[in-house]
PDB file of C-alpha atoms in Angstrom:
ATOM      1  CA  ALA A 365      -5.830   7.676 -15.438  1.00 95.00           C
ATOM      2  CA  ALA A 366      -6.541   4.361 -13.702  1.00 96.00           C
ATOM      3  CA  ASN A 367      -9.636   3.864 -15.865  1.00 97.00           C
ATOM      4  CA  ARG A 368      -7.595   4.368 -19.039  1.00 97.00           C
ATOM      5  CA  VAL A 369      -5.005   1.853 -17.789  1.00 97.00           C
ATOM      6  CA  ALA A 370      -7.851  -0.600 -17.099  1.00 97.00           C
ATOM      7  CA  HIS A 371      -9.245  -0.279 -20.634  1.00 97.00           C
ATOM      8  CA  TYR A 372      -5.718  -0.642 -22.040  1.00 97.00           C
ATOM      9  CA  LEU A 373      -5.237  -3.890 -20.094  1.00 97.00           C
ATOM     10  CA  LEU A 374      -8.615  -5.217 -21.257  1.00 96.00           C
ATOM     11  CA  ALA A 375      -7.540  -4.501 -24.835  1.00 96.00           C
ATOM     12  CA  GLN A 376      -4.426  -6.630 -24.198  1.00 96.00           C
ATOM     13  CA  GLY A 377      -6.671  -9.582 -23.321  1.00 95.00           C
ATOM     14  CA  VAL A 378      -6.598  -9.282 -19.529  1.00 95.00           C
ATOM     15  CA  THR A 379      -9.473 -11.159 -17.839  1.00 93.00           C
ATOM     16  CA  PRO A 380     -10.468 -11.982 -14.238  1.00 93.00           C
ATOM     17  CA  GLU A 381      -7.703 -14.098 -12.627  1.00 92.00           C
ATOM     18  CA  THR A 382      -5.047 -12.649 -14.971  1.00 96.00           C
ATOM     19  CA  LYS A 383      -1.999 -11.699 -12.924  1.00 98.00           C
ATOM     20  CA  VAL A 384      -0.444  -8.366 -13.860  1.00 98.00           C
ATOM     21  CA  GLY A 385       2.914  -7.354 -12.438  1.00 98.00           C
ATOM     22  CA  ILE A 386       3.601  -3.863 -11.143  1.00 98.00           C
ATOM     23  CA  SER A 387       7.115  -2.669 -10.327  1.00 96.00           C
ATOM     24  CA  VAL A 388       7.162   0.967  -9.233  1.00 95.00           C
ATOM     25  CA  GLU A 389       8.574   3.215  -6.539  1.00 92.00           C
ATOM     26  CA  ARG A 390       6.310   5.048  -4.088  1.00 88.00           C
ATOM     27  CA  SER A 391       4.553   7.485  -6.392  1.00 89.00           C
ATOM     28  CA  LEU A 392       1.321   8.496  -8.086  1.00 92.00           C
ATOM     29  CA  GLU A 393       2.083   5.866 -10.754  1.00 94.00           C
ATOM     30  CA  MET A 394       1.910   3.181  -8.069  1.00 94.00           C
ATOM     31  CA  ILE A 395      -1.694   4.085  -7.194  1.00 95.00           C
ATOM     32  CA  VAL A 396      -2.738   4.564 -10.834  1.00 96.00           C
ATOM     33  CA  GLY A 397      -1.201   1.202 -11.748  1.00 97.00           C
ATOM     34  CA  ILE A 398      -2.752  -0.768  -8.881  1.00 97.00           C
ATOM     35  CA  PHE A 399      -6.218   0.720  -9.370  1.00 96.00           C
ATOM     36  CA  GLY A 400      -5.920   0.292 -13.144  1.00 97.00           C
ATOM     37  CA  ILE A 401      -5.230  -3.427 -12.706  1.00 98.00           C
ATOM     38  CA  LEU A 402      -8.094  -3.846 -10.246  1.00 96.00           C
ATOM     39  CA  LYS A 403     -10.509  -1.875 -12.423  1.00 96.00           C
ATOM     40  CA  ALA A 404      -9.663  -4.266 -15.277  1.00 96.00           C
ATOM     41  CA  GLY A 405     -10.749  -7.140 -13.021  1.00 96.00           C
ATOM     42  CA  ALA A 406      -7.229  -8.573 -12.899  1.00 97.00           C
ATOM     43  CA  ALA A 407      -4.993  -9.301  -9.891  1.00 97.00           C
ATOM     44  CA  TYR A 408      -1.947  -7.173  -9.206  1.00 98.00           C
ATOM     45  CA  VAL A 409       1.384  -8.734  -8.259  1.00 98.00           C
ATOM     46  CA  PRO A 410       3.870  -6.391  -6.525  1.00 96.00           C
ATOM     47  CA  LEU A 411       7.417  -6.594  -7.878  1.00 96.00           C
ATOM     48  CA  ASP A 412       9.381  -4.434  -5.448  1.00 92.00           C
ATOM     49  CA  PRO A 413      12.203  -2.845  -7.505  1.00 92.00           C
ATOM     50  CA  ASN A 414      14.490  -3.109  -4.455  1.00 89.00           C
ATOM     51  CA  TYR A 415      14.268  -6.915  -4.440  1.00 90.00           C
ATOM     52  CA  PRO A 416      17.074  -9.029  -5.994  1.00 91.00           C
ATOM     53  CA  PRO A 417      16.532  -9.889  -9.698  1.00 92.00           C
ATOM     54  CA  VAL A 418      16.491 -13.617  -8.927  1.00 92.00           C
ATOM     55  CA  ARG A 419      13.465 -13.152  -6.648  1.00 93.00           C
ATOM     56  CA  LEU A 420      11.645 -11.031  -9.224  1.00 94.00           C
ATOM     57  CA  LEU A 421      12.358 -13.644 -11.925  1.00 95.00           C
ATOM     58  CA  HIS A 422      10.882 -16.336  -9.664  1.00 95.00           C
ATOM     59  CA  VAL A 423       7.689 -14.327  -9.093  1.00 96.00           C
ATOM     60  CA  ILE A 424       7.318 -13.563 -12.823  1.00 96.00           C
ATOM     61  CA  ALA A 425       7.740 -17.228 -13.749  1.00 95.00           C
ATOM     62  CA  ASP A 426       5.654 -18.587 -10.853  1.00 96.00           C
ATOM     63  CA  THR A 427       2.619 -16.413 -11.645  1.00 96.00           C
ATOM     64  CA  GLY A 428       2.924 -16.790 -15.403  1.00 95.00           C
ATOM     65  CA  MET A 429       2.415 -13.044 -15.845  1.00 96.00           C
ATOM     66  CA  THR A 430       2.841 -11.663 -19.355  1.00 95.00           C
ATOM     67  CA  ILE A 431       2.633  -7.920 -18.704  1.00 97.00           C
ATOM     68  CA  VAL A 432       4.288  -5.625 -16.141  1.00 97.00           C
ATOM     69  CA  LEU A 433       3.528  -1.975 -15.387  1.00 98.00           C
ATOM     70  CA  THR A 434       6.596   0.033 -14.383  1.00 97.00           C
ATOM     71  CA  GLN A 435       8.366   3.412 -14.542  1.00 97.00           C
ATOM     72  CA  SER A 436      10.872   4.548 -17.156  1.00 96.00           C
ATOM     73  CA  HIS A 437      13.849   4.811 -14.801  1.00 95.00           C
ATOM     74  CA  LEU A 438      13.338   1.211 -13.613  1.00 95.00           C
ATOM     75  CA  VAL A 439      13.139  -0.566 -16.971  1.00 94.00           C
ATOM     76  CA  GLU A 440      16.890  -1.174 -17.269  1.00 92.00           C
ATOM     77  CA  ARG A 441      17.177  -2.365 -13.661  1.00 89.00           C
ATOM     78  CA  LEU A 442      14.468  -5.023 -13.812  1.00 91.00           C
ATOM     79  CA  PRO A 443      14.572  -8.533 -15.338  1.00 92.00           C
ATOM     80  CA  LEU A 444      11.665  -7.921 -17.715  1.00 90.00           C
ATOM     81  CA  GLU A 445      12.939  -9.602 -20.898  1.00 90.00           C
ATOM     82  CA  SER A 446      10.218 -12.280 -20.859  1.00 89.00           C
ATOM     83  CA  VAL A 447       7.200  -9.965 -20.405  1.00 95.00           C
ATOM     84  CA  ARG A 448       5.479  -7.060 -22.138  1.00 95.00           C
ATOM     85  CA  VAL A 449       6.361  -3.782 -20.422  1.00 96.00           C
ATOM     86  CA  PHE A 450       4.050  -0.781 -20.069  1.00 97.00           C
ATOM     87  CA  VAL A 451       5.737   2.384 -18.795  1.00 97.00           C
ATOM     88  CA  LEU A 452       3.249   4.312 -16.675  1.00 96.00           C
ATOM     89  CA  ASP A 453       5.065   7.659 -16.551  1.00 94.00           C
ATOM     90  CA  GLN A 454       5.367   7.779 -20.357  1.00 93.00           C
ATOM     91  CA  SER A 455       1.881   6.504 -21.131  1.00 89.00           C
ATOM     92  CA  GLU A 456      -0.188   9.647 -21.741  1.00 87.00           C
ATOM     93  CA  GLY A 457      -0.149   9.337 -25.529  1.00 91.00           C
ATOM     94  CA  ALA A 458      -0.650   5.566 -25.520  1.00 92.00           C
ATOM     95  CA  LEU A 459      -3.616   5.814 -23.141  1.00 95.00           C
ATOM     96  CA  GLN A 460      -5.361   8.727 -24.876  1.00 94.00           C
ATOM     97  CA  PRO A 461      -7.535   6.501 -27.139  1.00 94.00           C
ATOM     98  CA  PHE A 462      -8.911   4.603 -24.142  1.00 96.00           C
ATOM     99  CA  ALA A 463     -12.050   5.530 -22.196  1.00 95.00           C
ATOM    100  CA  SER A 464     -11.766   7.476 -18.955  1.00 96.00           C
ATOM    101  CA  THR A 465     -14.838   5.789 -17.475  1.00 96.00           C
ATOM    102  CA  SER A 466     -14.678   2.771 -15.196  1.00 95.00           C
ATOM    103  CA  PRO A 467     -15.104  -0.578 -17.026  1.00 95.00           C
ATOM    104  CA  ASP A 468     -18.152  -2.740 -16.323  1.00 94.00           C
ATOM    105  CA  LEU A 469     -16.429  -5.686 -14.654  1.00 89.00           C
ATOM    106  CA  ARG A 470     -19.591  -7.779 -14.340  1.00 89.00           C
ATOM    107  CA  ALA A 471     -19.857  -7.754 -18.116  1.00 88.00           C
ATOM    108  CA  HIS A 472     -16.408  -9.360 -18.230  1.00 85.00           C
ATOM    109  CA  GLY A 473     -17.444 -12.132 -15.848  1.00 89.00           C
ATOM    110  CA  TRP A 474     -15.861 -10.646 -12.727  1.00 93.00           C
ATOM    111  CA  THR A 475     -17.126 -11.597  -9.255  1.00 95.00           C
ATOM    112  CA  SER A 476     -15.868 -10.836  -5.737  1.00 94.00           C
ATOM    113  CA  SER A 477     -14.453 -14.373  -5.631  1.00 96.00           C
ATOM    114  CA  ASN A 478     -11.825 -13.424  -8.216  1.00 97.00           C
ATOM    115  CA  LEU A 479      -8.267 -12.626  -7.201  1.00 97.00           C
ATOM    116  CA  CYS A 480      -7.428  -9.126  -5.987  1.00 97.00           C
ATOM    117  CA  TYR A 481      -3.679  -9.576  -5.582  1.00 97.00           C
ATOM    118  CA  VAL A 482      -0.931 -12.166  -5.142  1.00 97.00           C
ATOM    119  CA  ILE A 483       1.678 -11.369  -2.517  1.00 95.00           C
ATOM    120  CA  TYR A 484       4.838 -13.407  -1.903  1.00 95.00           C
ATOM    121  CA  THR A 485       6.252 -14.636   1.396  1.00 90.00           C
ATOM    122  CA  SER A 486       9.805 -13.776   2.429  1.00 85.00           C
ATOM    123  CA  GLY A 487      11.102 -17.199   1.423  1.00 83.00           C
ATOM    124  CA  SER A 488      13.037 -17.507   4.689  1.00 83.00           C
ATOM    125  CA  THR A 489      12.047 -21.189   4.988  1.00 84.00           C
ATOM    126  CA  GLY A 490      12.541 -22.058   1.322  1.00 86.00           C
ATOM    127  CA  ILE A 491      11.223 -20.784  -1.997  1.00 90.00           C
ATOM    128  CA  PRO A 492       8.926 -17.711  -1.721  1.00 92.00           C
ATOM    129  CA  LYS A 493       5.272 -18.731  -2.032  1.00 94.00           C
ATOM    130  CA  GLY A 494       2.492 -16.668  -3.578  1.00 96.00           C
ATOM    131  CA  VAL A 495      -0.500 -16.000  -1.308  1.00 96.00           C
ATOM    132  CA  MET A 496      -3.664 -15.442  -3.354  1.00 97.00           C
ATOM    133  CA  VAL A 497      -6.142 -12.936  -1.893  1.00 97.00           C
ATOM    134  CA  GLU A 498      -9.648 -12.501  -3.306  1.00 97.00           C
ATOM    135  CA  HIS A 499     -11.700  -9.309  -3.486  1.00 95.00           C
ATOM    136  CA  ARG A 500     -14.242 -10.627  -0.978  1.00 96.00           C
ATOM    137  CA  GLN A 501     -11.444 -11.115   1.568  1.00 96.00           C
ATOM    138  CA  VAL A 502     -10.317  -7.502   1.114  1.00 94.00           C
ATOM    139  CA  GLN A 503     -13.965  -6.418   1.466  1.00 94.00           C
ATOM    140  CA  SER A 504     -14.223  -8.383   4.713  1.00 95.00           C
ATOM    141  CA  HIS A 505     -11.031  -6.804   6.036  1.00 92.00           C
ATOM    142  CA  TYR A 506     -12.270  -3.347   5.048  1.00 90.00           C
ATOM    143  CA  ALA A 507     -15.507  -3.900   7.006  1.00 91.00           C
ATOM    144  CA  ALA A 508     -13.540  -5.118  10.044  1.00 90.00           C
ATOM    145  CA  VAL A 509     -11.183  -2.114   9.905  1.00 88.00           C
ATOM    146  CA  GLN A 510     -14.111   0.329   9.842  1.00 86.00           C
ATOM    147  CA  SER A 511     -15.926  -1.475  12.655  1.00 88.00           C
ATOM    148  CA  ARG A 512     -12.995  -2.151  14.969  1.00 89.00           C
ATOM    149  CA  TYR A 513     -11.014   1.058  14.616  1.00 88.00           C
ATOM    150  CA  ARG A 514     -14.141   3.243  14.325  1.00 81.00           C
ATOM    151  CA  HIS A 515     -12.200   5.210  11.768  1.00 76.00           C
ATOM    152  CA  LYS A 516     -14.038   8.224  10.380  1.00 79.00           C
ATOM    153  CA  PRO A 517     -14.273   8.861   6.616  1.00 81.00           C
ATOM    154  CA  ARG A 518     -12.076  11.372   4.801  1.00 85.00           C
ATOM    155  CA  GLN A 519      -9.014  10.927   7.012  1.00 90.00           C
ATOM    156  CA  ARG A 520      -5.364  11.580   6.060  1.00 96.00           C
ATOM    157  CA  VAL A 521      -3.508   8.277   6.409  1.00 95.00           C
ATOM    158  CA  LEU A 522       0.288   8.049   6.315  1.00 94.00           C
ATOM    159  CA  SER A 523       1.505   5.206   4.102  1.00 91.00           C
ATOM    160  CA  VAL A 524       4.851   3.823   5.232  1.00 86.00           C
ATOM    161  CA  CYS A 525       4.581   0.161   4.153  1.00 84.00           C
ATOM    162  CA  SER A 526       5.921  -1.426   0.982  1.00 86.00           C
ATOM    163  CA  PHE A 527       3.129  -2.246  -1.464  1.00 89.00           C
ATOM    164  CA  GLY A 528       4.541  -5.779  -1.408  1.00 88.00           C
ATOM    165  CA  PHE A 529       3.355  -6.132   2.202  1.00 87.00           C
ATOM    166  CA  ASP A 530      -0.227  -6.857   3.314  1.00 85.00           C
ATOM    167  CA  VAL A 531      -0.405  -3.824   5.606  1.00 87.00           C
ATOM    168  CA  PHE A 532      -0.482  -1.648   2.482  1.00 91.00           C
ATOM    169  CA  ILE A 533      -4.029  -2.920   1.867  1.00 91.00           C
ATOM    170  CA  GLU A 534      -5.003  -1.774   5.360  1.00 90.00           C
ATOM    171  CA  GLU A 535      -3.600   1.682   4.555  1.00 92.00           C
ATOM    172  CA  LEU A 536      -5.844   1.735   1.466  1.00 91.00           C
ATOM    173  CA  CYS A 537      -8.853   0.599   3.539  1.00 89.00           C
ATOM    174  CA  LEU A 538      -8.279   3.453   5.980  1.00 90.00           C
ATOM    175  CA  SER A 539      -7.739   6.081   3.286  1.00 93.00           C
ATOM    176  CA  LEU A 540      -8.691   5.923  -0.394  1.00 92.00           C
ATOM    177  CA  LEU A 541     -11.319   3.184  -0.012  1.00 89.00           C
ATOM    178  CA  ASN A 542     -12.902   5.278   2.763  1.00 88.00           C
ATOM    179  CA  GLY A 543     -13.020   8.588   0.913  1.00 91.00           C
ATOM    180  CA  GLY A 544      -9.807   9.802   2.511  1.00 94.00           C
ATOM    181  CA  THR A 545      -6.291  10.832   1.537  1.00 96.00           C
ATOM    182  CA  LEU A 546      -3.276   8.528   1.288  1.00 95.00           C
ATOM    183  CA  VAL A 547      -0.181  10.500   2.305  1.00 94.00           C
ATOM    184  CA  MET A 548       2.786   8.649   0.827  1.00 90.00           C
ATOM    185  CA  SER A 549       6.009   8.898   2.779  1.00 85.00           C
ATOM    186  CA  PRO A 550       8.592   9.016  -0.044  1.00 73.00           C
ATOM    187  CA  GLU A 551      11.044   6.654   1.653  1.00 70.00           C
ATOM    188  CA  GLY A 552       8.722   4.676   3.892  1.00 68.00           C
ATOM    189  CA  LEU A 553       9.662   5.145   7.534  1.00 72.00           C
ATOM    190  CA  ALA A 554      11.782   8.233   8.222  1.00 70.00           C
ATOM    191  CA  VAL A 555      15.301   7.470   9.411  1.00 71.00           C
ATOM    192  CA  ASN A 556      14.919   9.646  12.493  1.00 85.00           C
ATOM    193  CA  ALA A 557      12.058  10.559  14.809  1.00 87.00           C
ATOM    194  CA  GLN A 558      12.347  14.320  14.270  1.00 88.00           C
ATOM    195  CA  ALA A 559      11.929  13.926  10.499  1.00 88.00           C
ATOM    196  CA  PHE A 560       8.964  11.607  11.091  1.00 91.00           C
ATOM    197  CA  TRP A 561       7.067  14.067  13.294  1.00 91.00           C
ATOM    198  CA  THR A 562       7.884  16.918  10.898  1.00 90.00           C
ATOM    199  CA  LEU A 563       6.234  14.902   8.114  1.00 91.00           C
ATOM    200  CA  VAL A 564       3.184  14.188  10.312  1.00 93.00           C
ATOM    201  CA  ALA A 565       2.784  17.910  11.033  1.00 93.00           C
ATOM    202  CA  GLN A 566       3.377  19.112   7.452  1.00 93.00           C
ATOM    203  CA  LYS A 567       0.933  16.607   5.930  1.00 94.00           C
ATOM    204  CA  ARG A 568      -1.660  16.892   8.745  1.00 95.00           C
ATOM    205  CA  VAL A 569      -1.673  13.099   9.209  1.00 96.00           C
ATOM    206  CA  THR A 570      -4.622  11.734  11.197  1.00 95.00           C
ATOM    207  CA  ALA A 571      -3.894   7.977  11.128  1.00 95.00           C
ATOM    208  CA  MET A 572      -0.995   5.588  10.540  1.00 93.00           C
ATOM    209  CA  SER A 573       0.056   1.967  10.871  1.00 91.00           C
ATOM    210  CA  MET A 574       3.621   0.849  11.585  1.00 91.00           C
ATOM    211  CA  PRO A 575       5.818  -2.054  12.762  1.00 90.00           C
ATOM    212  CA  THR A 576       5.983  -2.350  16.543  1.00 93.00           C
ATOM    213  CA  SER A 577       9.774  -1.979  16.466  1.00 92.00           C
ATOM    214  CA  TYR A 578       9.442   1.478  14.883  1.00 91.00           C
ATOM    215  CA  PHE A 579       6.758   2.434  17.400  1.00 93.00           C
ATOM    216  CA  HIS A 580       9.202   1.439  20.169  1.00 94.00           C
ATOM    217  CA  TYR A 581      11.826   3.707  18.594  1.00 93.00           C
ATOM    218  CA  LEU A 582       9.379   6.634  18.354  1.00 92.00           C
ATOM    219  CA  CYS A 583       8.357   6.187  21.997  1.00 93.00           C
ATOM    220  CA  ALA A 584      11.967   6.031  23.186  1.00 92.00           C
ATOM    221  CA  GLU A 585      12.751   9.281  21.339  1.00 92.00           C
ATOM    222  CA  LEU A 586       9.444  11.022  22.038  1.00 92.00           C
ATOM    223  CA  SER A 587       9.802  14.539  23.448  1.00 92.00           C
ATOM    224  CA  ALA A 588       7.103  16.723  24.963  1.00 92.00           C
ATOM    225  CA  ASP A 589       7.197  18.972  21.876  1.00 91.00           C
ATOM    226  CA  GLU A 590       6.785  16.001  19.521  1.00 91.00           C
ATOM    227  CA  ALA A 591       3.906  14.727  21.648  1.00 93.00           C
ATOM    228  CA  GLU A 592       2.172  18.068  21.142  1.00 92.00           C
ATOM    229  CA  VAL A 593       2.723  17.757  17.377  1.00 89.00           C
ATOM    230  CA  ALA A 594       1.145  14.285  17.450  1.00 91.00           C
ATOM    231  CA  LYS A 595      -1.898  15.430  19.415  1.00 92.00           C
ATOM    232  CA  ARG A 596      -2.507  18.317  17.012  1.00 92.00           C
ATOM    233  CA  THR A 597      -3.664  16.077  14.138  1.00 92.00           C
ATOM    234  CA  LEU A 598      -3.288  12.360  14.950  1.00 94.00           C
ATOM    235  CA  GLN A 599      -6.373  10.352  15.887  1.00 93.00           C
ATOM    236  CA  LEU A 600      -5.323   6.731  15.307  1.00 94.00           C
ATOM    237  CA  VAL A 601      -2.059   4.759  15.554  1.00 94.00           C
ATOM    238  CA  ILE A 602      -1.888   1.009  14.808  1.00 94.00           C
ATOM    239  CA  MET A 603       1.199  -1.074  15.368  1.00 92.00           C
ATOM    240  CA  GLY A 604       1.820  -4.786  14.942  1.00 90.00           C
ATOM    241  CA  GLY A 605       4.116  -7.576  13.862  1.00 87.00           C
ATOM    242  CA  GLU A 606       5.742  -8.344  17.223  1.00 91.00           C
ATOM    243  CA  ALA A 607       5.162  -7.967  20.954  1.00 94.00           C
ATOM    244  CA  LEU A 608       4.482  -4.474  22.297  1.00 94.00           C
ATOM    245  CA  LEU A 609       6.691  -3.649  25.286  1.00 94.00           C
ATOM    246  CA  GLY A 610       4.860  -2.111  28.240  1.00 93.00           C
ATOM    247  CA  GLU A 611       7.536   0.486  28.984  1.00 94.00           C
ATOM    248  CA  HIS A 612       7.074   2.094  25.564  1.00 93.00           C
ATOM    249  CA  ALA A 613       3.278   1.974  25.718  1.00 91.00           C
ATOM    250  CA  ALA A 614       3.438   3.603  29.181  1.00 93.00           C
ATOM    251  CA  ARG A 615       5.692   6.413  27.902  1.00 93.00           C
ATOM    252  CA  TRP A 616       3.299   7.046  24.978  1.00 93.00           C
ATOM    253  CA  GLN A 617       0.298   7.165  27.320  1.00 92.00           C
ATOM    254  CA  ARG A 618       2.118   9.467  29.727  1.00 93.00           C
ATOM    255  CA  LEU A 619       3.048  12.028  27.050  1.00 94.00           C
ATOM    256  CA  ILE A 620       0.062  11.707  24.708  1.00 93.00           C
ATOM    257  CA  GLY A 621      -2.675  10.162  26.829  1.00 88.00           C
ATOM    258  CA  ALA A 622      -6.028   9.191  25.368  1.00 85.00           C
ATOM    259  CA  ASP A 623      -6.024  11.934  22.719  1.00 83.00           C
ATOM    260  CA  VAL A 624      -4.795   9.417  20.126  1.00 92.00           C
ATOM    261  CA  ALA A 625      -6.378   5.953  19.857  1.00 92.00           C
ATOM    262  CA  LEU A 626      -3.619   3.358  20.119  1.00 92.00           C
ATOM    263  CA  TRP A 627      -4.188  -0.165  18.740  1.00 92.00           C
ATOM    264  CA  ASN A 628      -1.930  -3.170  19.159  1.00 90.00           C
ATOM    265  CA  GLY A 629      -2.689  -5.082  15.959  1.00 84.00           C
TER     266      GLY A 629
END
């Protein structure tokens, strides 16, 4: 499906450095859309459908994008009047004429120095600014993730981050780019610890990355039974974004011990 999307985008005139918007909820379409854009040699630009329209309009105008991939139920909610819209969940017929093989990007002039994605800052100190990340930088991060975390191939990685946040790329590096499975939490982080550990058990999650504040919450609520659930499948937990408090780390170590590798990112 991603290959067909890539060939469709190439037929629309997409080239290396072209910025293609993608506004989707956590779903299969999100992965198909992102990989389709990358396979076309273009750069994807996340347009989180939960963001205010004024922010999305700024990103669309600032990048100069002319095409956005989305889902049918989001079309009316998004400010997409100035761009061409391609609806991923209604695309089967439109994509049928396009090849299902991966395009030859080198033939289109692509190199690892081309853009992979453009991600926007929060804008808390002014107008949101687009940060341009190249493929070679993602490749470097992927190599560092494999080396530092000693993460084995074919793992089941829980995805809880918005695709408009850099940590999402790390989730891809740990899972799909490493021959593994990306387990998408439908609503990101579960609203309560019990629901979170139920998801970990049901989906046989082996690795996950999360904000430190949520890790603190999990540790504060962690029961002996939930610790046993964690040890059954989990191998790697990464947290980051703010200072890790020793009291929570100590509680985790006391209940779970060294069975799960714990990284303060």
